């Protein structure tokens, strides 16, 4: 099974233009989006065994990713 990371534009293709606009005009959105992307890539590295961590750390990362995605989506829909 191949695991891919999921950038916001891939998960929300209908919001691709708005994602780009907010990344370039809203520093808060850009910071959250960068954190989401970095965290998503780190989770894929853990899932594929490239890196290792404790189960608690792995779960905390996944929960933070969900929280960030929810926050970013709310900003996109505002």
Short mmCIF file of C-alpha atoms in Angstrom, two decimals:
data_model
loop_
_atom_site.label_atom_id
_atom_site.label_comp_id
_atom_site.label_asym_id
_atom_site.label_seq_id
_atom_site.Cartn_x
_atom_site.Cartn_y
_atom_site.Cartn_z
CA UNK A 1 0.00 0.00 0.00
CA UNK A 2 1.40 3.37 -1.02
CA UNK A 3 0.79 6.24 1.36
CA UNK A 4 0.78 9.74 -0.03
CA UNK A 5 0.75 13.00 1.73
CA UNK A 6 -2.35 15.10 1.22
CA UNK A 7 -1.77 18.78 0.55
CA UNK A 8 -4.84 20.94 1.04
CA UNK A 9 -5.16 21.59 -2.69
CA UNK A 10 -5.40 17.83 -3.28
CA UNK A 11 -8.01 17.32 -0.55
CA UNK A 12 -10.01 20.42 -1.53
CA UNK A 13 -9.45 20.90 -5.27
CA UNK A 14 -12.48 23.17 -5.50
CA UNK A 15 -10.72 25.60 -3.11
CA UNK A 16 -7.33 25.56 -4.85
CA UNK A 17 -7.49 29.22 -5.93
CA UNK A 18 -8.62 30.38 -2.49
CA UNK A 19 -5.84 28.34 -0.82
CA UNK A 20 -3.27 30.06 -3.02
CA UNK A 21 -4.78 33.50 -2.41
CA UNK A 22 -4.80 33.05 1.36
CA UNK A 23 -1.26 31.63 1.41
CA UNK A 24 -0.04 34.83 -0.24
CA UNK A 25 -2.22 37.35 1.59
CA UNK A 26 -2.83 36.00 5.10
CA UNK A 27 0.22 35.32 7.26
CA UNK A 28 -1.79 33.36 9.83
CA UNK A 29 -3.27 31.08 7.17
CA UNK A 30 0.16 30.64 5.55
CA UNK A 31 1.73 29.65 8.90
CA UNK A 32 -1.02 27.12 9.64
CA UNK A 33 -0.84 25.71 6.11
CA UNK A 34 2.94 25.26 6.38
CA UNK A 35 2.55 23.55 9.75
CA UNK A 36 -0.15 21.27 8.29
CA UNK A 37 1.99 20.35 5.27
CA UNK A 38 5.08 19.66 7.41
CA UNK A 39 3.07 17.57 9.85
CA UNK A 40 1.36 15.64 7.06
CA UNK A 41 4.73 14.76 5.51
CA UNK A 42 6.09 13.71 8.92
CA UNK A 43 3.10 11.41 9.44
CA UNK A 44 3.64 9.77 6.06
CA UNK A 45 7.30 9.18 6.98
CA UNK A 46 6.15 7.50 10.20
CA UNK A 47 3.48 5.44 8.42
CA UNK A 48 5.96 4.19 5.85
CA UNK A 49 8.62 3.34 8.45
CA UNK A 50 11.14 5.89 7.20
CA UNK A 51 11.08 7.43 10.69
CA UNK A 52 9.96 6.07 14.05
CA UNK A 53 8.28 7.48 17.13
CA UNK A 54 6.26 6.34 20.09
CA UNK A 55 2.63 5.43 19.54
CA UNK A 56 1.59 8.38 21.72
CA UNK A 57 3.65 10.83 19.65
CA UNK A 58 2.27 9.38 16.42
CA UNK A 59 -1.33 9.72 17.66
CA UNK A 60 -0.66 13.28 18.88
CA UNK A 61 0.65 14.20 15.42
CA UNK A 62 -2.43 12.76 13.74
CA UNK A 63 -4.76 14.62 16.11
CA UNK A 64 -2.89 17.89 15.50
CA UNK A 65 -3.14 17.35 11.72
CA UNK A 66 -6.92 16.91 11.98
CA UNK A 67 -7.19 20.01 14.15
CA UNK A 68 -5.13 22.06 11.70
CA UNK A 69 -7.13 20.82 8.72
CA UNK A 70 -10.39 21.77 10.45
CA UNK A 71 -9.04 25.23 11.28
CA UNK A 72 -7.74 25.76 7.74
CA UNK A 73 -11.04 24.62 6.23
CA UNK A 74 -12.95 27.02 8.47
CA UNK A 75 -10.72 29.87 7.27
CA UNK A 76 -11.25 28.81 3.65
CA UNK A 77 -15.03 28.76 4.05
CA UNK A 78 -15.19 32.12 5.91
#
